[in-house]
Coordinates of C-alpha atoms in Angstrom, one line a residue:
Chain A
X129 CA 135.5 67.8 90.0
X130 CA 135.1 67.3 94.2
X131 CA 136.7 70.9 94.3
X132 CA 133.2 72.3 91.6
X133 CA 130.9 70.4 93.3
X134 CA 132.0 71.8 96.5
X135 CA 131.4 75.1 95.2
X136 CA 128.3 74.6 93.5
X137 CA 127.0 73.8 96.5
X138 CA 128.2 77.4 98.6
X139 CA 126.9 79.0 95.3
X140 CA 123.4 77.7 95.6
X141 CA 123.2 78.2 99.1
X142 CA 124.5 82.2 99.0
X143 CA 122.4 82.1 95.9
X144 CA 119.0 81.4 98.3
X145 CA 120.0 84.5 100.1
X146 CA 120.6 86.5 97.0
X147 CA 117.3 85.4 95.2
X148 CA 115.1 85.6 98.8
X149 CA 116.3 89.4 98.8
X150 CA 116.0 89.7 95.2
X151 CA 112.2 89.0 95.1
X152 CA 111.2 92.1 96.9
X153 CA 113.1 94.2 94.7
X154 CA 110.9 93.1 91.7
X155 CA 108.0 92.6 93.1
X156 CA 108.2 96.3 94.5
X157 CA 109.7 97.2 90.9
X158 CA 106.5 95.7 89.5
X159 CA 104.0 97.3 90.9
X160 CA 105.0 100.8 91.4
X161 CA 108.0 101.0 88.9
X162 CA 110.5 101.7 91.9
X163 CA 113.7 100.6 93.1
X164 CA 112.9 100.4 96.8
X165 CA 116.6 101.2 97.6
X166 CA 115.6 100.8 101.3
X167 CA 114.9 96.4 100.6
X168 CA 118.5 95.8 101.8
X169 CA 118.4 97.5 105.0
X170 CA 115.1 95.8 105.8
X171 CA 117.2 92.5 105.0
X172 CA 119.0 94.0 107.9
X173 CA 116.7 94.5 110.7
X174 CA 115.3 91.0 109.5
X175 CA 119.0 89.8 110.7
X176 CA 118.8 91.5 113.5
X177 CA 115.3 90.2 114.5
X178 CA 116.5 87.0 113.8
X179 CA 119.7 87.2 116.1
X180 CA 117.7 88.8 119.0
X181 CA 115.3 86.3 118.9
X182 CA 118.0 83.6 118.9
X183 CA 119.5 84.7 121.6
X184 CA 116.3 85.2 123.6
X185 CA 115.0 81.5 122.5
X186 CA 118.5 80.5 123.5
X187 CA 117.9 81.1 127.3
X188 CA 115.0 78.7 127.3
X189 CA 115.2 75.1 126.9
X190 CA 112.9 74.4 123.7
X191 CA 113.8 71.7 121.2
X192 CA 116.0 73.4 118.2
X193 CA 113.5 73.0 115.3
X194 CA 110.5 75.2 117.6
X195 CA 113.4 77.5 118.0
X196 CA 113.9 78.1 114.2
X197 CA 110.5 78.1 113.7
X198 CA 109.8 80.7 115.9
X199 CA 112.8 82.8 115.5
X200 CA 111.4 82.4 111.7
X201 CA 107.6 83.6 112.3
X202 CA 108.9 86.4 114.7
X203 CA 111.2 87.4 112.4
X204 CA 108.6 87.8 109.4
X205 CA 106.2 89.2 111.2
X206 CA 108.4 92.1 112.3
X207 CA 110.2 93.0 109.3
X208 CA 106.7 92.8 107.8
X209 CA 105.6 95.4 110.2
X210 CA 109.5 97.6 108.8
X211 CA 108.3 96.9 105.4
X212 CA 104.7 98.6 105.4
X213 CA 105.5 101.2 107.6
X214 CA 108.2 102.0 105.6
X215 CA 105.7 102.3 102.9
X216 CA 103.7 104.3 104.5
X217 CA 105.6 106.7 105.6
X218 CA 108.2 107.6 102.9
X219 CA 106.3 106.1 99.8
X220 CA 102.8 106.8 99.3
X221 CA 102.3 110.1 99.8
X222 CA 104.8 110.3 97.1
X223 CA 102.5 108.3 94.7
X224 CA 101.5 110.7 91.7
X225 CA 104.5 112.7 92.3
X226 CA 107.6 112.5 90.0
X227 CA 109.4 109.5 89.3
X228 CA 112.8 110.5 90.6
X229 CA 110.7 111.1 94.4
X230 CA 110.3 108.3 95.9
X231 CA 113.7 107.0 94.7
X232 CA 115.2 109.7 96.7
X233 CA 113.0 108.9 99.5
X234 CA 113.8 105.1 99.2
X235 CA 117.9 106.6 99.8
X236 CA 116.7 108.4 102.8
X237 CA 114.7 105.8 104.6
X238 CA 118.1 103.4 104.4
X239 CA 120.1 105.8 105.7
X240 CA 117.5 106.1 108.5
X241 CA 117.2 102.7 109.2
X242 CA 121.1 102.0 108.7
X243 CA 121.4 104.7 111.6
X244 CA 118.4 103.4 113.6
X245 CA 120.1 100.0 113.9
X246 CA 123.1 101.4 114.7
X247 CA 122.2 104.0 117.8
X248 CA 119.9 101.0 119.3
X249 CA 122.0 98.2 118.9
X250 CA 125.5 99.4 118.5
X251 CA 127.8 99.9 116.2
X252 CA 129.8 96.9 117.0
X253 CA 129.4 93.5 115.1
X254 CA 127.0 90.7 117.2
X255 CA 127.8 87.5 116.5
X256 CA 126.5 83.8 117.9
X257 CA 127.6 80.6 117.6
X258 CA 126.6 78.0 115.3
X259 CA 122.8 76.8 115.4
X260 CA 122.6 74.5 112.9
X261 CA 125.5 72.0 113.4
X262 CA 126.3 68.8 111.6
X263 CA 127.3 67.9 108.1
X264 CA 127.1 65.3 105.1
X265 CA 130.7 64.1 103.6
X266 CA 131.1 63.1 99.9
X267 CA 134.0 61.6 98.2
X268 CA 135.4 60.6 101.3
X269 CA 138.3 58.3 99.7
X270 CA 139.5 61.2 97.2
X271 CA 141.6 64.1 98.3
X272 CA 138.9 66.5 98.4
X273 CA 136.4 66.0 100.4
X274 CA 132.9 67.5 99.7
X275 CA 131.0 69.0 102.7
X276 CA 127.3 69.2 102.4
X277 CA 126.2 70.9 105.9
X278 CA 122.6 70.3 107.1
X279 CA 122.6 74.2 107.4
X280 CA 123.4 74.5 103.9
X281 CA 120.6 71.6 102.9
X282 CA 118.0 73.5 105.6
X283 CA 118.6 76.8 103.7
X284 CA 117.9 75.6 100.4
X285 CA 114.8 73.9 101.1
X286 CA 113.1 76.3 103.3
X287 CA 114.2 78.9 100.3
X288 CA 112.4 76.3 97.4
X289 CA 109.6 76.0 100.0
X290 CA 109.2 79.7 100.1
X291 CA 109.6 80.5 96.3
X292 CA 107.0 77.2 95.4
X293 CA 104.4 79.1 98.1
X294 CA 105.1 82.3 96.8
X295 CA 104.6 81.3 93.3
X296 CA 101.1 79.4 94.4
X297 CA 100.6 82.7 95.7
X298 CA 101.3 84.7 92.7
X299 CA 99.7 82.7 90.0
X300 CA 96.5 80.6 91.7
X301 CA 95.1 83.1 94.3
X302 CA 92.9 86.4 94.0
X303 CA 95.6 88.4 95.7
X304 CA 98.6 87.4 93.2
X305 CA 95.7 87.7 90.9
X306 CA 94.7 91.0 92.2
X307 CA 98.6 91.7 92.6
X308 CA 99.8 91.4 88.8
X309 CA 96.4 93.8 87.9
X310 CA 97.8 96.2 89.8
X311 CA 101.4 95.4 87.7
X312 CA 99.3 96.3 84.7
X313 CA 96.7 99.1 85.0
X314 CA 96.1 100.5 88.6
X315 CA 93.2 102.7 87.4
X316 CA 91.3 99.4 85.8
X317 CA 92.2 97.1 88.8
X318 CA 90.1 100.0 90.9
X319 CA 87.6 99.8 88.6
X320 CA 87.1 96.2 89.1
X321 CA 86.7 96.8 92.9
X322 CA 90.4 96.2 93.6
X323 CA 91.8 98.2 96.4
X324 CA 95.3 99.3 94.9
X325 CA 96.6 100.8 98.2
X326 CA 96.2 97.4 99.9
X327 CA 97.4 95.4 97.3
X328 CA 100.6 97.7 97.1
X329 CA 100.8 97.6 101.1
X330 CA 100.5 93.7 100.7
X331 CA 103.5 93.5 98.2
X332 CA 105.4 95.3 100.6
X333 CA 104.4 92.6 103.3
X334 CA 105.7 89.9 101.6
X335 CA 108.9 91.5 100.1
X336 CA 109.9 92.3 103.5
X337 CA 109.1 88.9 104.8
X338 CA 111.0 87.0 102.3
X339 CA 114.0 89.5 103.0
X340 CA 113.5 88.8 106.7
X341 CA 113.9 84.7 106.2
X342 CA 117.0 85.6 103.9
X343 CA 118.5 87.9 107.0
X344 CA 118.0 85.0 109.2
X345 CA 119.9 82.7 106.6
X346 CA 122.5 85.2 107.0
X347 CA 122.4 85.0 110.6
X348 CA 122.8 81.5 110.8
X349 CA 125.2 80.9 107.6
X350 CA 127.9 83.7 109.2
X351 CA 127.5 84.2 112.5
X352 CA 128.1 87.7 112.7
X353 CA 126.4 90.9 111.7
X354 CA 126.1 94.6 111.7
X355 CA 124.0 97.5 110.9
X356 CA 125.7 97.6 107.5
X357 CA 125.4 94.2 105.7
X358 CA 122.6 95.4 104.1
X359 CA 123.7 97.7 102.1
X360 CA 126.8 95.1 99.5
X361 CA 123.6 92.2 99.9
X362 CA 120.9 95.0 98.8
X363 CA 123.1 96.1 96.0
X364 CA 123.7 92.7 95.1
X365 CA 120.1 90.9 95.2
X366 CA 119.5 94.7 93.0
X367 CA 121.9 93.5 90.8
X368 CA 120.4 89.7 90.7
X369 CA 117.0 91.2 90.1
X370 CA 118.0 93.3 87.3
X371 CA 120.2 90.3 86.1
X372 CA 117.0 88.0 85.7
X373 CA 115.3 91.0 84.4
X374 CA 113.3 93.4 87.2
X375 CA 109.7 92.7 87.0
X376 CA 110.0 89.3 86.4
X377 CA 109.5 86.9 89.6
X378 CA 111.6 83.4 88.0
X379 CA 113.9 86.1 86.9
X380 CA 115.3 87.4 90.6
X381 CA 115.5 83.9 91.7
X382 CA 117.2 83.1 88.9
X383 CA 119.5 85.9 89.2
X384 CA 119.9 85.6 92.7
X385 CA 121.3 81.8 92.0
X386 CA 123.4 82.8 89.3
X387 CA 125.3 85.8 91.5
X388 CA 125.7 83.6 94.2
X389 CA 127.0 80.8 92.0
X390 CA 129.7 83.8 90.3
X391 CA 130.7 84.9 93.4
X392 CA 131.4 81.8 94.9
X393 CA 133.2 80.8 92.1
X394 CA 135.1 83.6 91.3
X395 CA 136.0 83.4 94.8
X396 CA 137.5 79.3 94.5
X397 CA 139.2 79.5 91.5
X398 CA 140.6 83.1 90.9
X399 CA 140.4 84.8 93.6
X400 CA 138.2 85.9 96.5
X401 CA 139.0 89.6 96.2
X402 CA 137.9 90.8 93.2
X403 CA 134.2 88.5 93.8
X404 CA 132.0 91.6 93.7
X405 CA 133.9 93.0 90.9
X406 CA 132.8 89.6 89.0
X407 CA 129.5 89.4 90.4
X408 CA 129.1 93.4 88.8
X409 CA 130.6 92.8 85.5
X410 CA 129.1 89.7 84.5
X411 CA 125.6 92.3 85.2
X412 CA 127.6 94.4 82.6
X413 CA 128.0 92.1 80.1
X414 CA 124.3 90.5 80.1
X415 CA 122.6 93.9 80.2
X416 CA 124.6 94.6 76.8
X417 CA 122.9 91.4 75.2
X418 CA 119.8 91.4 77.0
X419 CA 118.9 94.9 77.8
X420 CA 115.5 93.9 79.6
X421 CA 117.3 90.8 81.8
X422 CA 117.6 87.4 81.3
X423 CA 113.7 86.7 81.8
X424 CA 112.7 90.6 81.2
X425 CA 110.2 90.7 78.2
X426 CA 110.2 94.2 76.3
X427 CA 107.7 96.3 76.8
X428 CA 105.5 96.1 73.6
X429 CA 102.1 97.9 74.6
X430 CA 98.8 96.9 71.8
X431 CA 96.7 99.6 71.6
Chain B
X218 CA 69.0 105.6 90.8
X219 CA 71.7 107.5 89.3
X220 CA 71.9 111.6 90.0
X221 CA 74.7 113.5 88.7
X222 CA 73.7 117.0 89.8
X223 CA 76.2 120.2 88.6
X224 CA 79.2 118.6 88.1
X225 CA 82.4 120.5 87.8
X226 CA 85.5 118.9 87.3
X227 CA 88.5 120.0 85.9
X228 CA 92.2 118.6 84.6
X229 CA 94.5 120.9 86.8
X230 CA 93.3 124.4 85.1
X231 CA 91.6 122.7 82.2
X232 CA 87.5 122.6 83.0
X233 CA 86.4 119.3 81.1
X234 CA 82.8 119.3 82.6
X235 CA 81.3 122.6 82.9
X236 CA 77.6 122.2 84.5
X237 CA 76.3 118.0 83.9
X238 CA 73.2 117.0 85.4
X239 CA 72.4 113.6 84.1
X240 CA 69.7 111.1 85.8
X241 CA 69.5 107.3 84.9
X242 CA 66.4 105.5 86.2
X243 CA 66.6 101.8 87.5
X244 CA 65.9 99.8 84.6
X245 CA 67.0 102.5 81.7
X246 CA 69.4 102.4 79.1
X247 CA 70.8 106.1 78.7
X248 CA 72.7 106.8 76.3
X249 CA 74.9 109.8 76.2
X250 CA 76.3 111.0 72.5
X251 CA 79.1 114.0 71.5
X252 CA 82.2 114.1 69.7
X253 CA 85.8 113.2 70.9
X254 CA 86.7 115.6 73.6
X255 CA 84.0 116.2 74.4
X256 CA 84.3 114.9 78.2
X257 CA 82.5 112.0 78.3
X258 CA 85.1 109.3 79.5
X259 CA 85.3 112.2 82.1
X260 CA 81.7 111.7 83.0
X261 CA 82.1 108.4 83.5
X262 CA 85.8 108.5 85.4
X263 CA 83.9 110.8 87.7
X264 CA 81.3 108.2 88.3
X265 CA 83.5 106.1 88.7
X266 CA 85.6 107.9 91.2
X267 CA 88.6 107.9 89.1
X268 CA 88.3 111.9 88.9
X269 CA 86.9 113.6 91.8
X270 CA 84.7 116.8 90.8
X271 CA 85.4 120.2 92.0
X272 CA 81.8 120.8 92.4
X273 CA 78.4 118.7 92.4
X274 CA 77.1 115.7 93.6
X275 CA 76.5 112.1 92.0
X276 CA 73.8 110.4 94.2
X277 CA 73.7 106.7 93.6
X278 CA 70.7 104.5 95.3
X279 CA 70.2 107.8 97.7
X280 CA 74.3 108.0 98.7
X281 CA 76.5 110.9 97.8
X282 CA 79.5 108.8 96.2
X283 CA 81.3 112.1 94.8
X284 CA 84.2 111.6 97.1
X285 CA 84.2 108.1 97.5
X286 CA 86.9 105.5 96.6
X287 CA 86.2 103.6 93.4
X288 CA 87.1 100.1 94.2
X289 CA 84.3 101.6 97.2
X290 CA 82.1 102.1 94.4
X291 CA 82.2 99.3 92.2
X292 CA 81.3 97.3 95.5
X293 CA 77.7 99.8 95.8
X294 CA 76.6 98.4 92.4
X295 CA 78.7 100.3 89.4
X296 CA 80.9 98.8 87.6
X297 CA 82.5 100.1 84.6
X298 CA 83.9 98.7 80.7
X299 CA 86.3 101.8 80.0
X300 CA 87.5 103.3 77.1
X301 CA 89.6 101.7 75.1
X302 CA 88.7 98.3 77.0
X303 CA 92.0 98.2 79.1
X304 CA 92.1 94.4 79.2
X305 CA 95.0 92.9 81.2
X306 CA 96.7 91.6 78.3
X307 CA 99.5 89.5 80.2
X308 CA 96.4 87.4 82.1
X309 CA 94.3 84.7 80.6
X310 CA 90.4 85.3 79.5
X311 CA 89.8 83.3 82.5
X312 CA 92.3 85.8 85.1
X313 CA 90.1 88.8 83.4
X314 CA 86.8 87.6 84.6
X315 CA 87.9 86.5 87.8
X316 CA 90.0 89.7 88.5
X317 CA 86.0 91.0 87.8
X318 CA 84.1 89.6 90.7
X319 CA 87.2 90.7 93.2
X320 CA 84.5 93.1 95.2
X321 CA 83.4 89.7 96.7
X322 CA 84.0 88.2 99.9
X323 CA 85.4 84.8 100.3
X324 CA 83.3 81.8 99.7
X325 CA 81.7 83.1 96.3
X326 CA 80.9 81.1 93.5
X327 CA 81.9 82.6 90.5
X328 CA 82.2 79.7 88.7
X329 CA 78.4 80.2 87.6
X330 CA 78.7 84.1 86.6
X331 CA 81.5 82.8 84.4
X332 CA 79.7 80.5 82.5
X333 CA 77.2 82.7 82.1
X334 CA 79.4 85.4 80.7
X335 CA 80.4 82.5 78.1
X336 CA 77.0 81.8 77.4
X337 CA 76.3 85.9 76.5
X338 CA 79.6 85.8 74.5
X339 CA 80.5 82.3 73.2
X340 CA 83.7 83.2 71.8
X341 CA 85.2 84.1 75.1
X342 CA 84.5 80.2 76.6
X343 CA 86.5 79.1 73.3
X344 CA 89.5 81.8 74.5
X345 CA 89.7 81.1 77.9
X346 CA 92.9 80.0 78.2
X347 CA 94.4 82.5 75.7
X348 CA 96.2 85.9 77.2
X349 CA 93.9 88.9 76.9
X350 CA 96.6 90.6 74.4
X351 CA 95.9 88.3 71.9
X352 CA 92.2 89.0 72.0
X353 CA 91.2 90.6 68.3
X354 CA 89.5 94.2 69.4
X355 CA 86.1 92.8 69.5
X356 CA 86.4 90.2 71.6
X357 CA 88.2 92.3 73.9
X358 CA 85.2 94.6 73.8
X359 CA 83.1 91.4 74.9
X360 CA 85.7 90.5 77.9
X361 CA 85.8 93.7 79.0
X362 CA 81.9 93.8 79.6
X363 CA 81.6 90.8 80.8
X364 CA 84.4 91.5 82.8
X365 CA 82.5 94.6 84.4
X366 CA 79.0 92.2 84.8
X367 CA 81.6 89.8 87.0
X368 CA 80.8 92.6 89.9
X369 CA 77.3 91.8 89.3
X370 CA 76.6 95.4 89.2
X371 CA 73.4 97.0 89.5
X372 CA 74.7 100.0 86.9
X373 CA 76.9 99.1 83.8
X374 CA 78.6 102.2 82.3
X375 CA 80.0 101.4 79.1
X376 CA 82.3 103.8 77.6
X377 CA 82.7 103.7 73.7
X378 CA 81.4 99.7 73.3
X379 CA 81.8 100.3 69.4
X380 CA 85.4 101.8 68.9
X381 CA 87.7 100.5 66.3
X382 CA 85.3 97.1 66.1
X383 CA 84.1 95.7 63.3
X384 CA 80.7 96.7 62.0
X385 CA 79.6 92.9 62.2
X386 CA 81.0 92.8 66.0
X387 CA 79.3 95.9 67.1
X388 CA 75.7 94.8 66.4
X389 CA 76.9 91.5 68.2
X390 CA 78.0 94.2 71.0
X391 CA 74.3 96.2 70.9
X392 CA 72.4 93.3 70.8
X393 CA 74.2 91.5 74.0
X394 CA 73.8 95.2 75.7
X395 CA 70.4 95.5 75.2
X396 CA 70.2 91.9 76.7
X397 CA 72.0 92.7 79.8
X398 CA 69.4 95.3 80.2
X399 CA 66.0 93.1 79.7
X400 CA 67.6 90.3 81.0
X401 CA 69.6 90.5 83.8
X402 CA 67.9 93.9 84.8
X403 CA 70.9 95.4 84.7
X404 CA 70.8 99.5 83.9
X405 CA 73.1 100.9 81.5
X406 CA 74.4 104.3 80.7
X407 CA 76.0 104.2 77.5
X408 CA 79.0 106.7 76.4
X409 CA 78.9 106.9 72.5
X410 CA 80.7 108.9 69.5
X411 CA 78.3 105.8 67.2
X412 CA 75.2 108.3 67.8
X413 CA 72.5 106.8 65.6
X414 CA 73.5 103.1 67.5
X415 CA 73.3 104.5 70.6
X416 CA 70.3 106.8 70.5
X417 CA 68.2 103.6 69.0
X418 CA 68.9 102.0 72.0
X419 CA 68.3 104.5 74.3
X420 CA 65.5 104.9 76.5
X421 CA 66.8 108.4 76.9
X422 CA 69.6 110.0 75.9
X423 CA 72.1 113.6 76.2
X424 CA 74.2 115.5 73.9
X425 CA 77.3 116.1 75.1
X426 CA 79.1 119.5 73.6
X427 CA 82.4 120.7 75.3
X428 CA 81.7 119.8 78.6
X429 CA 78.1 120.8 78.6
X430 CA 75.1 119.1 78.3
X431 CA 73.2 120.9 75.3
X432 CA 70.6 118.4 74.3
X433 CA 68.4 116.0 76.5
X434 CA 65.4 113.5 75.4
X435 CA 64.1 110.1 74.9
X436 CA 65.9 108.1 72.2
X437 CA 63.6 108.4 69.3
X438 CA 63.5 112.5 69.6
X439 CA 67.0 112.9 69.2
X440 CA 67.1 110.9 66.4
X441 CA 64.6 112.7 64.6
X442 CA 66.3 116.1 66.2
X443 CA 67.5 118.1 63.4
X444 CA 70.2 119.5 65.0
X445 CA 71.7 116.2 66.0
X446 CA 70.8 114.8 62.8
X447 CA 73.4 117.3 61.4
X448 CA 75.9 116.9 63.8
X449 CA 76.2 113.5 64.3
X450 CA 73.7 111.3 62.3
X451 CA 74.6 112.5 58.6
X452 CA 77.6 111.4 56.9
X453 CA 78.6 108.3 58.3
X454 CA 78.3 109.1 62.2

């Protein structure tokens, strides 16, 4: 019992990273009916951001919670700038063109910024030490003893923060408003005055940001990176969106909790190994009894 | 107001507008009749900047808008219920009209042009809440012009108010058009395949025929137009 709740608590927390990741995939998916293949590697620079700022905030003596803030703002605001350039340049002069396009596009540009990363900063892994130190112990008088570290408890809430803000802004505000018109009809949302180009450009923006916090999770949860973590995380925050059902925003954060959860506990009880094989499979299975995801609703168009 | 002078425009080698100069006069309602295919949503599109034409101009309020943007447009004063309504059926009565009055900056109250939306079509303030999808066709009709009067637009263009409604709706439909126009000022071109409807409301009207105008006139001579009355008046139309 100590030994599950142990892991339940990993598997949320790898499950924030998953779900953070997971968002832009759909939200992209949404609104332009693309897998933006490129989502993972912008996870990456987001890591990278993150550890350079680290390192840089390191040097000066500000209290630890400015740092994290900080390296969190500088962070977004970066990979924000990744995200719509990357947009810009490999996307929308695609729009209108054939489907397959821009998917082949979306390759390209992670091959590019796989490389990018790796000609300026190296091929070697970077690594720092521990930020975030200190922990909560549970069950202290049984034989197992369940670790609840105030990284772990940081990373959840800052990732509930971010999903209730994102979902305020999705639901309650003219952009989200704006943002699920677009989701719909893009010719109608221009006829109502709405500037589609923006509204994709802003999607973009936010994807990339939440991928960015998500890449500094990573940062601080392992320590160590390289130019290609994003590629398995992509593939499996892909895999988490699809999972919940692509389109649907509840959906990739519930798919992004429910990979981590599998992998994690693949990993403590059979074996640590074959985790992405389970993580894969278990997509498998679901897609053969829900075709359209967990939360994925058909497509069943009135006319 | 409104000066669409020689417009071309064409579907990659397909010409669906051969020629159209139409002019709508502040105040007007101008209606503009023709069977299916026979380019009108095209008109209209092009208005609306959806299509670009190869050739022409459209002057609106003394500004070339040809090759403008259309959420550009919607924000100089035209604002546009389509074809087929195109209601976001996933969002709420409530999202639809909001999602209308986008053009504004913050700080707007549009609060009050919602209620008065409800007050031109009750029925809507009694869906509010409801998804657009689950609208019945008339209704949507309503939302989707009231939707369009959200931009507060100077120029309505309403394409095909009365398709696949029924009969008892659409004289619901006409009657709150015609009140947008006396009331609230607002000037309408009308796209319709219901001719004799849309020519009795008309302060002038066109004929439409494969791309090209053919016919032009006030309202009342193109109903008593023998030509017309053959095409489109006899037998139902």
């Amino acid at each position: 019992m100590e030994y599950f709740l142990q892991q339940l608590v990993n598997g949320i927390t790898l499950g924030s990273i998953y779900g953070l990741i997971a968002i832009g995939y759909t939200m992209v998916y949404g609104i332009i009916g693309m897998i933006n293949f490129a989502h993972g590697d912008i996870f990456m620079i987001g890591a990278f951001i993150a550890i350079i700022s680290f390192l840089i905030f390191g040097l000066t003596s500000i209290a630890l919670p400015f740092i994290l803030l900080f390296v969190l703002l500088i962070s977004m605001l970066f990979t924000a700038c990744y995200g719509w350039t990357v947009e810009k340049l490999a996307y929308k002069p695609l729009r209108g063109s054939f489907r397959l396009a821009p998917l082949i596009s979306a390759l390209g540009m992670s091959i590019v910024l796989q490389n990018f990363v790796q000609v300026a900063q190296g091929a070697r892994t970077k690594a720092i030490h521990p930020i975030i130190t200190g922990k909560f112990e549970f069950f202290k008088e049984s034989d197992f003893v369940v670790i609840v570290s105030h990284l772990q408890i940081f990373m959840v809430l800052l990732t509930i923060a971010l999903m209730a803000g994102f979902t305020f802004l999705i639901t309650k505000t003219d952009l989200g408003r704006a943002q699920r018109a677009c989701e719909q009809d893009k010719t109608m949302a221009s006829l109502l005055g709405i500037n589609v180009d923006r509204t994709i450009s802003v999607t973009f923006i936010i994807g990339s940001s939440l991928a960015s916090v998500a890449g500094m999770m990573f940062v601080l949860y392992y320590g160590v990176i390289d130019f290609y973590i994003g590629f398995l995380a992509g593939i499996k925050a892909f895999t988490a969106a699809v999972l919940g059902g692509i389109g649907s925003l509840p959906g990739a954060m519930l798919g992004g909790l429910i990979i981590g959860l599998i992998e994690v506990m693949w990993s403590g009880y059979i074996s640590s190994e074959y985790k992405d094989v389970a993580a894969f499979s278990v997509l498998i299975v679901t897609l053969i009894f829900f075709p359209t995801g967990l939360l994925g609703k058909p497509e069943i168009e009135k006319v | 107001m409104l000066d669409i002078k020689n417009i071309q425009t064409f579907y990659g080698k397909i010409q669906a507008l051969r020629d159209v100069s139409i002019k709508v006069n502040s105040g007007e309602i101008v209606s503009l009749i023709g069977a299916n295919g026979a380019g009108k949503s095209t008109l209209l599109m092009t208005v609306s900047g959806i299509n670009k034409p190869r050739e022409g101009v459209i002057i609106f309020e003394g500004k070339n808008i040809e090759k403008e943007e259309p959420h550009k447009i919607v924000k100089l004063g035209i604002s546009q219920s389509p074809e087929g309504r195109r209601i976001f059926s996933k969002l709420t009565v409530e999202e639809n009209l909001k999602l209308g009055s986008n053009i504004y900056e913050n700080g707007r109250n549009y609060l009050n042009d919602i209620k008065e939306i409800f007050e031109l079509f009750p029925v809507l303030s009694d869906r509010k809440t409801q998804r657009g999808g689950t609208l019945s066709g008339g209704e949507q009709q309503m939302l989707a012009i009231g939707r369009a009067l959200m931009a507060r637009p100077k120029m309505l263009l309403l394409d095909e108010p009365s398709l696949g409604i029924a009969p008892k709706l659409v004289n619901q439909i006409f009657v709150a058009i015609k009140n947008i126009n006396k009331e609230k000022k607002v000037t309408i071109f009308l796209v319709e395949q219901n001719a004799k409807k849309a020519l009795e409301l008309a302060d002038r009207a066109y004929v439409l025929v494969n791309g090209k105008v053919t016919i032009q006139g006030t309202g009342q001579e193109l109903l008593k137009n023998q030509d017309i009355q053959a095409a489109y008046l006899e037998g139902g139309g």
